[in-house]
Short mmCIF file of C-alpha atoms in Angstrom, two decimals:
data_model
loop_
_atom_site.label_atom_id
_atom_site.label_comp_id
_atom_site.label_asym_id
_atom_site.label_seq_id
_atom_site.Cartn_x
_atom_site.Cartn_y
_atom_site.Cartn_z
CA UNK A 1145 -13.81 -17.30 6.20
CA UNK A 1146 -13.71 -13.62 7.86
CA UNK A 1147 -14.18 -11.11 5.01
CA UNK A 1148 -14.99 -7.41 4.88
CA UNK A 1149 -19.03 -6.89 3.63
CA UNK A 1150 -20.63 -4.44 1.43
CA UNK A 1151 -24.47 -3.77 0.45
CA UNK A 1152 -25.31 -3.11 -2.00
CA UNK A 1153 -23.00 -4.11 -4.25
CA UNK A 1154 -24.74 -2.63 -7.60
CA UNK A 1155 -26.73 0.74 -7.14
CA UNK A 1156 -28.44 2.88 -9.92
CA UNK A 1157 -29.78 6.43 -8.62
CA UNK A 1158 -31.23 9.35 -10.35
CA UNK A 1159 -29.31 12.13 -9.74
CA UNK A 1160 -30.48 14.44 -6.01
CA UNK A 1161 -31.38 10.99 -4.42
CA UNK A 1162 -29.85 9.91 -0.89
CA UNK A 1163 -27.18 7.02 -1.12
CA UNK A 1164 -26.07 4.47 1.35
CA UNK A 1165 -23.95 2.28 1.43
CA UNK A 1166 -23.00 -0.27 4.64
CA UNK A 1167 -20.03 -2.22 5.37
CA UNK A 1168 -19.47 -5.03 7.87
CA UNK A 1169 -15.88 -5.02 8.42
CA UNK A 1170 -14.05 -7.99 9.54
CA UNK A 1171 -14.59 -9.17 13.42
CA UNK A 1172 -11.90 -7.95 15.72
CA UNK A 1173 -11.01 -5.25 13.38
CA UNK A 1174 -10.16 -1.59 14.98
CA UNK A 1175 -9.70 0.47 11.53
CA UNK A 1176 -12.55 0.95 8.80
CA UNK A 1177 -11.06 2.57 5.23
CA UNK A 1178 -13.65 3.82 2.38
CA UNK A 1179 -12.16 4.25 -0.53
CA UNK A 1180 -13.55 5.35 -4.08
CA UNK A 1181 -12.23 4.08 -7.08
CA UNK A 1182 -12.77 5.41 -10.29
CA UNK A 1183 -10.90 5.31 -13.99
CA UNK A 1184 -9.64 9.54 -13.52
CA UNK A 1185 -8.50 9.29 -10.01
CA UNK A 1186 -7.65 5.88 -9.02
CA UNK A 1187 -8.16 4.60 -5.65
CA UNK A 1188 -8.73 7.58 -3.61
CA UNK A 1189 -8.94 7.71 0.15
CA UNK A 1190 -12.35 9.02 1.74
CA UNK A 1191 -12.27 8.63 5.40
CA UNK A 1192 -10.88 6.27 8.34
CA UNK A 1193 -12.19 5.46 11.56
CA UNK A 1194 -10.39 3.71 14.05
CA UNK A 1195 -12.15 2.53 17.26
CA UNK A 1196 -15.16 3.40 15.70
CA UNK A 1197 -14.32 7.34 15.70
CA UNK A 1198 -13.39 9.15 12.47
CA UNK A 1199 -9.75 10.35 12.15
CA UNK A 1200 -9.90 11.29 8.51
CA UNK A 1201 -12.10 12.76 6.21
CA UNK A 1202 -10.60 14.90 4.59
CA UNK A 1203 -10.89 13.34 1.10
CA UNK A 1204 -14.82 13.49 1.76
CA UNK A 1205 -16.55 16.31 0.23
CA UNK A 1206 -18.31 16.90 3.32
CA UNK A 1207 -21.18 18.98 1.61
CA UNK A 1208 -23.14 15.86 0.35
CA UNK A 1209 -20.90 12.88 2.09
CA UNK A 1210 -20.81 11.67 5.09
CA UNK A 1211 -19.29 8.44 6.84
CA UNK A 1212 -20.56 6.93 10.50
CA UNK A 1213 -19.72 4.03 11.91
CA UNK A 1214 -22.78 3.45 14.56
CA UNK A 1215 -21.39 0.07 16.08
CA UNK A 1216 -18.38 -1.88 15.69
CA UNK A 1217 -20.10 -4.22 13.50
CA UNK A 1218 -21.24 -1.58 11.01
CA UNK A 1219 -19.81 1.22 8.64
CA UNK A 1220 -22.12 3.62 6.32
CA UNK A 1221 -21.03 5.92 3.75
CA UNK A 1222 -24.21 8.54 2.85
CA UNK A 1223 -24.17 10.40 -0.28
CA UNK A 1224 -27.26 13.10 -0.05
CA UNK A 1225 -27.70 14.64 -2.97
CA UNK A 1226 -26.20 12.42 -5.22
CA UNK A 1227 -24.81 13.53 -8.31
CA UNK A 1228 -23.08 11.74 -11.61
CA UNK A 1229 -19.75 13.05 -10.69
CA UNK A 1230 -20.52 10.30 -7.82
CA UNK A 1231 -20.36 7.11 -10.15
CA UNK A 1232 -17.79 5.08 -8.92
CA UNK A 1233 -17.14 1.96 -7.15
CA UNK A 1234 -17.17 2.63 -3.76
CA UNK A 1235 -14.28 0.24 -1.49
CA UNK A 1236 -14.67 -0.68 2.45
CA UNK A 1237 -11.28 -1.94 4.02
CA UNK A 1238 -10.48 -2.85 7.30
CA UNK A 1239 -7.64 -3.75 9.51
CA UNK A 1240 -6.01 -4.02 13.12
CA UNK A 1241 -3.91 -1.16 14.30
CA UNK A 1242 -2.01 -1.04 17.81
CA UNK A 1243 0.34 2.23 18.49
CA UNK A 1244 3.59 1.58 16.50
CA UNK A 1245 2.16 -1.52 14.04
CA UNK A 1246 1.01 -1.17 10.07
CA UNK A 1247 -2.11 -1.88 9.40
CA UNK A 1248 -3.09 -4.80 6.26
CA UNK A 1249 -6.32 -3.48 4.75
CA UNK A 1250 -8.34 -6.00 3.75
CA UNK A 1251 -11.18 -4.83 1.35
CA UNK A 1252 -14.36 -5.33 0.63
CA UNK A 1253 -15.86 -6.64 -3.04
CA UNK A 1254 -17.25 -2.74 -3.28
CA UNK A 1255 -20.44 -0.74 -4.01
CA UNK A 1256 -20.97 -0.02 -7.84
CA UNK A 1257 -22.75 3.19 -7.64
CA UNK A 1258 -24.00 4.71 -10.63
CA UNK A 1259 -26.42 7.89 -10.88
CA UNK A 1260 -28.38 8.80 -13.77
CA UNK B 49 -0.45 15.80 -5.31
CA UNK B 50 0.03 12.60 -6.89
CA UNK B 51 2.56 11.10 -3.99
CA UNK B 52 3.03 7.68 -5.34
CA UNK B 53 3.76 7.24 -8.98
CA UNK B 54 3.30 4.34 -10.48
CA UNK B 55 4.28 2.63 -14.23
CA UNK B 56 3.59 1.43 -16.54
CA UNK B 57 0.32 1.77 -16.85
CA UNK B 58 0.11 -1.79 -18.40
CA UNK B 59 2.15 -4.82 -19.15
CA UNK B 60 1.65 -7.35 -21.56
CA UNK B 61 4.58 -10.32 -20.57
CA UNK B 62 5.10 -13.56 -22.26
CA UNK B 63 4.03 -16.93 -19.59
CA UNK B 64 7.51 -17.46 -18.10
CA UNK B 65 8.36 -14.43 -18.40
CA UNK B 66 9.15 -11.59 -15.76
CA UNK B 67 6.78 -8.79 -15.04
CA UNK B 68 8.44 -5.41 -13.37
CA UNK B 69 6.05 -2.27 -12.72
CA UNK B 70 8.05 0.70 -10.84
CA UNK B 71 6.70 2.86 -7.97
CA UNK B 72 8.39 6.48 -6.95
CA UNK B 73 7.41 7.82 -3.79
CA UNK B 74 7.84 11.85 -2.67
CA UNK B 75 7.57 11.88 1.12
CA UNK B 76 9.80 10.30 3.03
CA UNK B 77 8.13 10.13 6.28
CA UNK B 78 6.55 7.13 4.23
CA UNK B 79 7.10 3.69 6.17
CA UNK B 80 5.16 1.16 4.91
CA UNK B 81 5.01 -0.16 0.94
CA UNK B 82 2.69 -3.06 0.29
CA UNK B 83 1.60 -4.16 -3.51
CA UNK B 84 -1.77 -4.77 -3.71
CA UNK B 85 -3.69 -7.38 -6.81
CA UNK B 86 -7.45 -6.53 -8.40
CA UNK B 87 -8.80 -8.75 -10.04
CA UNK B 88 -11.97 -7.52 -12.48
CA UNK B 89 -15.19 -6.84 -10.17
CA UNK B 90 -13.34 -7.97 -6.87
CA UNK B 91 -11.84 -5.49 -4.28
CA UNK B 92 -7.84 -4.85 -3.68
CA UNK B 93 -5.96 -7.71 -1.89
CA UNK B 94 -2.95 -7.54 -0.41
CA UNK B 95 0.14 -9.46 -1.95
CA UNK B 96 3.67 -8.39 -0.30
CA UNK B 97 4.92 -5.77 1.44
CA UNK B 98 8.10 -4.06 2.78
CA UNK B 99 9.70 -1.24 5.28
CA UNK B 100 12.72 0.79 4.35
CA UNK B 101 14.91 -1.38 7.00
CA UNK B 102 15.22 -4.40 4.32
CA UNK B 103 15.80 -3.78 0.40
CA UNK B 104 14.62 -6.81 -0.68
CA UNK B 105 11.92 -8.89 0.52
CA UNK B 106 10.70 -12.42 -1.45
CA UNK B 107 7.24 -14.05 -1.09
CA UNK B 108 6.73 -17.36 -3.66
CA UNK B 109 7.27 -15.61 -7.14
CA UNK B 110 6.93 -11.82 -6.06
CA UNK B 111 9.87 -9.98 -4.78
CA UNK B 112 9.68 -6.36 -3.66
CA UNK B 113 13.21 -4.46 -4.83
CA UNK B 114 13.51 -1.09 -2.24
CA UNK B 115 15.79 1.60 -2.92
CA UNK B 116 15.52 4.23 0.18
CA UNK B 117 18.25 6.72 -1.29
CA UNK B 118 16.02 6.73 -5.02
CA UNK B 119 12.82 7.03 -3.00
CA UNK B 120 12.27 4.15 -5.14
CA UNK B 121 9.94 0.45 -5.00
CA UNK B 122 9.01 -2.36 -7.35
CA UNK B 123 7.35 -5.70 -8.01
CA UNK B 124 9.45 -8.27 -9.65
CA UNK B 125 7.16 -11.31 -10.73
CA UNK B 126 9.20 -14.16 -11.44
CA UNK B 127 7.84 -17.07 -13.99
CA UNK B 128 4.54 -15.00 -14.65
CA UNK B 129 1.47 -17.11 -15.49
CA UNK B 130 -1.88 -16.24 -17.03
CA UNK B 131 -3.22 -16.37 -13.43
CA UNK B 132 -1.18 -13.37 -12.68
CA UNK B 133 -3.51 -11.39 -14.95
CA UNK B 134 -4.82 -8.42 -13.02
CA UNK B 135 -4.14 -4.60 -12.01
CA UNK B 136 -1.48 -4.18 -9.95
CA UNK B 137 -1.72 -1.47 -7.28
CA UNK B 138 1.98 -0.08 -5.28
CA UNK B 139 0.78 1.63 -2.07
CA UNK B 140 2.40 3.74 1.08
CA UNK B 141 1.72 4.69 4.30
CA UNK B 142 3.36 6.46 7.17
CA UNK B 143 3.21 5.70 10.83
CA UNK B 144 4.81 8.91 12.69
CA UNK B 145 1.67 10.97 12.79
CA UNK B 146 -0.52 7.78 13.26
CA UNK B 147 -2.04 8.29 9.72
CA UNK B 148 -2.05 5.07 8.39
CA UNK B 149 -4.08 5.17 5.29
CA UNK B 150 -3.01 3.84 2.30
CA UNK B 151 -1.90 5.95 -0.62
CA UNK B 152 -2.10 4.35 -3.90
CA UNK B 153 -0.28 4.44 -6.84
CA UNK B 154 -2.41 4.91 -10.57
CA UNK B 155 -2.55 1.40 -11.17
CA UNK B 156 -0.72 -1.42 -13.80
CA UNK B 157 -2.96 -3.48 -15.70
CA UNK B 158 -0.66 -6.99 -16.31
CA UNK B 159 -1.92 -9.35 -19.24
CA UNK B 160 0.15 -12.61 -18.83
CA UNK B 161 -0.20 -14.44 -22.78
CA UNK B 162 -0.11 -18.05 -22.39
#
Protein backbone atom coordinates (compact mmCIF):
# COMPACT_ATOMS: atom_id res chain seq x y z
CA UNK A 1 0.00 0.00 0.00
CA UNK A 2 2.42 2.94 -1.34
CA UNK A 3 1.56 6.08 0.67
CA UNK A 4 3.25 9.43 1.16
CA UNK A 5 4.98 9.58 5.06
CA UNK A 6 5.24 12.26 7.54
CA UNK A 7 7.10 12.50 11.10
CA UNK A 8 6.08 13.72 13.25
CA UNK A 9 2.73 13.90 12.93
CA UNK A 10 1.90 15.99 16.29
CA UNK A 11 4.62 18.64 17.35
CA UNK A 12 4.42 21.20 20.31
CA UNK A 13 7.41 23.87 20.32
CA UNK A 14 8.08 26.87 22.36
CA UNK A 15 8.33 29.62 20.33
CA UNK A 16 12.53 30.41 18.76
CA UNK A 17 12.99 26.54 18.67
CA UNK A 18 14.21 24.72 15.32
CA UNK A 19 11.41 22.57 13.56
CA UNK A 20 11.61 19.63 11.30
CA UNK A 21 9.61 17.94 9.73
CA UNK A 22 10.44 14.74 7.13
CA UNK A 23 8.48 13.22 4.47
CA UNK A 24 8.94 9.93 2.64
CA UNK A 25 7.16 10.41 -0.50
CA UNK A 26 5.82 7.62 -2.45
CA UNK A 27 8.50 5.23 -4.40
CA UNK A 28 8.94 6.14 -8.00
CA UNK A 29 7.69 9.54 -7.38
CA UNK A 30 9.61 12.62 -9.26
CA UNK A 31 7.59 15.69 -7.57
CA UNK A 32 7.54 16.47 -3.67
CA UNK A 33 4.65 19.35 -2.68
CA UNK A 34 4.61 20.94 1.05
CA UNK A 35 1.79 22.50 1.69
CA UNK A 36 0.47 24.37 4.94
CA UNK A 37 -2.91 24.36 5.86
CA UNK A 38 -4.41 26.48 8.22
CA UNK A 39 -8.23 27.87 9.10
CA UNK A 40 -7.15 31.90 7.58
CA UNK A 41 -5.43 30.79 4.51
CA UNK A 42 -6.43 27.46 3.42
CA UNK A 43 -4.17 25.12 1.77
CA UNK A 44 -1.31 27.17 0.77
CA UNK A 45 1.55 26.10 -1.44
CA UNK A 46 5.20 26.23 0.14
CA UNK A 47 7.64 24.74 -2.20
CA UNK A 48 8.06 21.88 -4.99
CA UNK A 49 10.88 19.89 -5.94
CA UNK A 50 10.95 17.82 -8.80
CA UNK A 51 13.89 15.40 -9.38
CA UNK A 52 14.90 16.16 -6.12
CA UNK A 53 15.78 19.99 -7.00
CA UNK A 54 13.55 22.84 -5.79
CA UNK A 55 11.55 24.72 -8.49
CA UNK A 56 9.36 26.69 -6.15
CA UNK A 57 9.56 28.38 -3.08
CA UNK A 58 8.26 31.15 -3.35
CA UNK A 59 5.39 30.71 -0.85
CA UNK A 60 8.29 29.95 1.78
CA UNK A 61 9.23 32.75 3.92
CA UNK A 62 12.71 32.02 3.32
CA UNK A 63 13.95 33.98 6.50
CA UNK A 64 13.14 31.10 8.98
CA UNK A 65 11.98 28.18 6.33
CA UNK A 66 13.64 26.14 4.45
CA UNK A 67 12.84 22.86 2.36
CA UNK A 68 15.69 20.10 1.14
CA UNK A 69 15.17 17.09 -0.23
CA UNK A 70 18.71 15.19 0.51
CA UNK A 71 17.76 11.81 -1.32
CA UNK A 72 14.98 10.65 -3.30
CA UNK A 73 13.63 8.83 -0.45
CA UNK A 74 13.47 11.87 1.83
CA UNK A 75 11.89 15.47 2.05
CA UNK A 76 12.48 18.00 5.16
CA UNK A 77 10.79 21.15 5.79
CA UNK A 78 12.99 23.30 8.68
CA UNK A 79 11.39 26.01 10.51
CA UNK A 80 14.36 27.91 12.60
CA UNK A 81 13.09 30.16 14.69
CA UNK A 82 9.79 29.06 15.06
CA UNK A 83 7.13 31.30 15.85
CA UNK A 84 3.11 30.96 16.69
CA UNK A 85 2.20 32.49 13.45
CA UNK A 86 3.76 28.90 12.41
CA UNK A 87 0.87 26.66 13.92
CA UNK A 88 -0.52 24.85 11.27
CA UNK A 89 -0.75 21.51 9.85
CA UNK A 90 1.93 21.08 7.70
CA UNK A 91 0.97 18.67 4.17
CA UNK A 92 3.70 16.52 2.06
CA UNK A 93 2.33 15.47 -1.48
CA UNK A 94 3.86 13.76 -4.12
CA UNK A 95 3.41 12.74 -7.66
CA UNK A 96 4.91 11.66 -11.17
CA UNK A 97 5.50 14.35 -13.71
CA UNK A 98 6.91 13.73 -17.39
CA UNK A 99 7.12 16.99 -19.83
CA UNK A 100 3.51 17.58 -21.06
CA UNK A 101 1.52 15.19 -18.23
CA UNK A 102 -0.50 16.53 -14.88
CA UNK A 103 0.66 15.52 -11.99
CA UNK A 104 -2.03 13.58 -9.09
CA UNK A 105 -0.69 14.70 -5.71
CA UNK A 106 -1.07 12.29 -3.37
CA UNK A 107 -0.66 13.62 0.28
CA UNK A 108 0.56 12.80 3.23
CA UNK A 109 -1.61 12.44 6.77
CA UNK A 110 0.43 15.91 7.77
CA UNK A 111 2.54 17.43 10.59
CA UNK A 112 0.38 19.18 13.37
CA UNK A 113 2.72 21.81 14.44
CA UNK A 114 1.88 23.92 17.20
CA UNK A 115 4.28 26.54 19.05
CA UNK A 116 3.72 27.92 22.33
CA UNK B 1 -4.63 36.87 -5.07
CA UNK B 2 -7.18 34.45 -4.27
CA UNK B 3 -7.16 32.61 -7.97
CA UNK B 4 -9.62 29.91 -7.28
CA UNK B 5 -12.82 30.76 -5.54
CA UNK B 6 -14.63 28.43 -4.08
CA UNK B 7 -18.51 28.17 -2.38
CA UNK B 8 -20.16 27.64 -0.33
CA UNK B 9 -18.29 27.47 2.38
CA UNK B 10 -20.53 24.58 3.73
CA UNK B 11 -23.36 22.34 2.79
CA UNK B 12 -25.68 20.64 4.83
CA UNK B 13 -27.78 18.09 2.11
CA UNK B 14 -30.45 15.67 2.95
CA UNK B 15 -29.08 11.51 2.30
CA UNK B 16 -30.31 11.18 -1.30
CA UNK B 17 -29.97 14.25 -1.94
CA UNK B 18 -27.55 16.23 -4.38
CA UNK B 19 -24.62 18.20 -3.15
CA UNK B 20 -23.23 21.14 -5.69
CA UNK B 21 -20.22 23.44 -4.42
CA UNK B 22 -19.04 26.00 -7.33
CA UNK B 23 -15.41 26.88 -8.20
CA UNK B 24 -14.43 30.25 -10.37
CA UNK B 25 -11.10 30.35 -11.67
CA UNK B 26 -9.14 33.85 -12.94
CA UNK B 27 -6.26 32.66 -15.10
CA UNK B 28 -6.80 31.00 -17.94
CA UNK B 29 -3.53 29.53 -18.67
CA UNK B 30 -5.09 27.08 -15.99
CA UNK B 31 -5.25 23.37 -17.44
CA UNK B 32 -5.87 21.04 -14.99
CA UNK B 33 -9.08 21.01 -12.31
CA UNK B 34 -9.17 18.09 -9.93
CA UNK B 35 -11.62 18.04 -6.64
CA UNK B 36 -9.94 16.93 -3.86
CA UNK B 37 -11.92 15.10 -0.27
CA UNK B 38 -10.48 15.70 3.60
CA UNK B 39 -11.62 13.89 5.81
CA UNK B 40 -11.01 15.23 9.72
CA UNK B 41 -7.18 14.57 10.74
CA UNK B 42 -6.34 12.83 7.29
CA UNK B 43 -4.52 14.62 4.36
CA UNK B 44 -6.28 15.75 0.84
CA UNK B 45 -7.14 12.87 -1.58
CA UNK B 46 -7.84 13.11 -4.86
CA UNK B 47 -11.49 12.34 -6.18
CA UNK B 48 -12.06 13.46 -10.01
CA UNK B 49 -10.65 15.61 -12.22
CA UNK B 50 -11.01 17.36 -15.64
CA UNK B 51 -9.20 19.50 -18.61
CA UNK B 52 -10.97 22.23 -20.49
CA UNK B 53 -11.16 19.79 -23.73
CA UNK B 54 -14.33 17.84 -22.11
CA UNK B 55 -17.27 19.74 -20.13
CA UNK B 56 -18.39 17.03 -18.37
CA UNK B 57 -16.64 14.23 -16.90
CA UNK B 58 -18.55 11.32 -14.52
CA UNK B 59 -16.78 9.06 -11.96
CA UNK B 60 -19.48 6.67 -9.76
CA UNK B 61 -21.67 9.48 -8.10
CA UNK B 62 -19.36 12.63 -8.73
CA UNK B 63 -19.57 14.48 -11.93
CA UNK B 64 -17.38 17.48 -12.69
CA UNK B 65 -19.68 20.25 -14.80
CA UNK B 66 -16.82 22.66 -16.86
CA UNK B 67 -17.74 25.79 -18.36
CA UNK B 68 -14.43 27.24 -20.25
CA UNK B 69 -16.25 30.51 -21.59
CA UNK B 70 -17.57 31.26 -17.52
CA UNK B 71 -14.09 30.35 -16.32
CA UNK B 72 -16.29 28.22 -14.38
CA UNK B 73 -16.09 24.30 -12.44
CA UNK B 74 -18.21 22.23 -10.09
CA UNK B 75 -18.85 19.02 -8.19
CA UNK B 76 -22.20 17.50 -8.64
CA UNK B 77 -22.65 14.59 -6.01
CA UNK B 78 -25.40 12.51 -6.98
CA UNK B 79 -27.42 10.34 -4.16
CA UNK B 80 -25.17 11.88 -1.30
CA UNK B 81 -24.67 9.62 1.73
CA UNK B 82 -23.44 10.30 5.24
CA UNK B 83 -20.11 8.83 4.04
CA UNK B 84 -19.74 11.76 1.80
CA UNK B 85 -19.26 13.89 4.93
CA UNK B 86 -16.04 15.84 4.56
CA UNK B 87 -14.39 19.22 3.18
CA UNK B 88 -14.37 19.45 -0.21
CA UNK B 89 -11.36 21.11 -1.85
CA UNK B 90 -11.68 22.46 -6.05
CA UNK B 91 -8.05 22.86 -7.24
CA UNK B 92 -6.04 24.15 -10.60
CA UNK B 93 -2.98 23.92 -12.15
CA UNK B 94 -1.30 24.98 -15.32
CA UNK B 95 1.14 23.11 -17.45
CA UNK B 96 2.63 25.83 -20.05
CA UNK B 97 5.32 27.15 -17.80
CA UNK B 98 5.86 23.64 -16.20
CA UNK B 99 4.43 24.93 -12.84
CA UNK B 100 2.34 22.33 -11.81
CA UNK B 101 1.40 23.01 -8.29
CA UNK B 102 -1.86 22.89 -7.17
CA UNK B 103 -3.88 25.96 -6.31
CA UNK B 104 -6.67 25.44 -4.01
CA UNK B 105 -9.83 26.76 -3.58
CA UNK B 106 -11.05 27.97 0.39
CA UNK B 107 -12.63 24.85 1.07
CA UNK B 108 -16.61 23.36 1.46
CA UNK B 109 -17.33 21.62 4.52
CA UNK B 110 -20.40 18.94 3.31
CA UNK B 111 -22.57 17.41 6.26
CA UNK B 112 -24.67 14.61 4.59
CA UNK B 113 -27.93 14.06 7.44
CA UNK B 114 -28.98 10.58 7.34
Amino acid sequence: DARVTQTPRHKVTEMGQEVTMRCQPILGHNTVFWYRQTMMQGLELLAYFRNRAPLDDSGMPKDRFSAEMPDATLATLKIQPSEPRDSAVYFCASGWTLTGTDTEAFFGQGTRLTVV
Amino acid sequence: QQQVKQSPQSLIVQKGGISIINCAYENTAFDYFPWYQQFPGKGPALLIAIRPDVSEKKEGRFTISFNKSAKQFSLHIMDSQPGDSATYFCAASRSDTGRRALTFGSGTRLQVQP
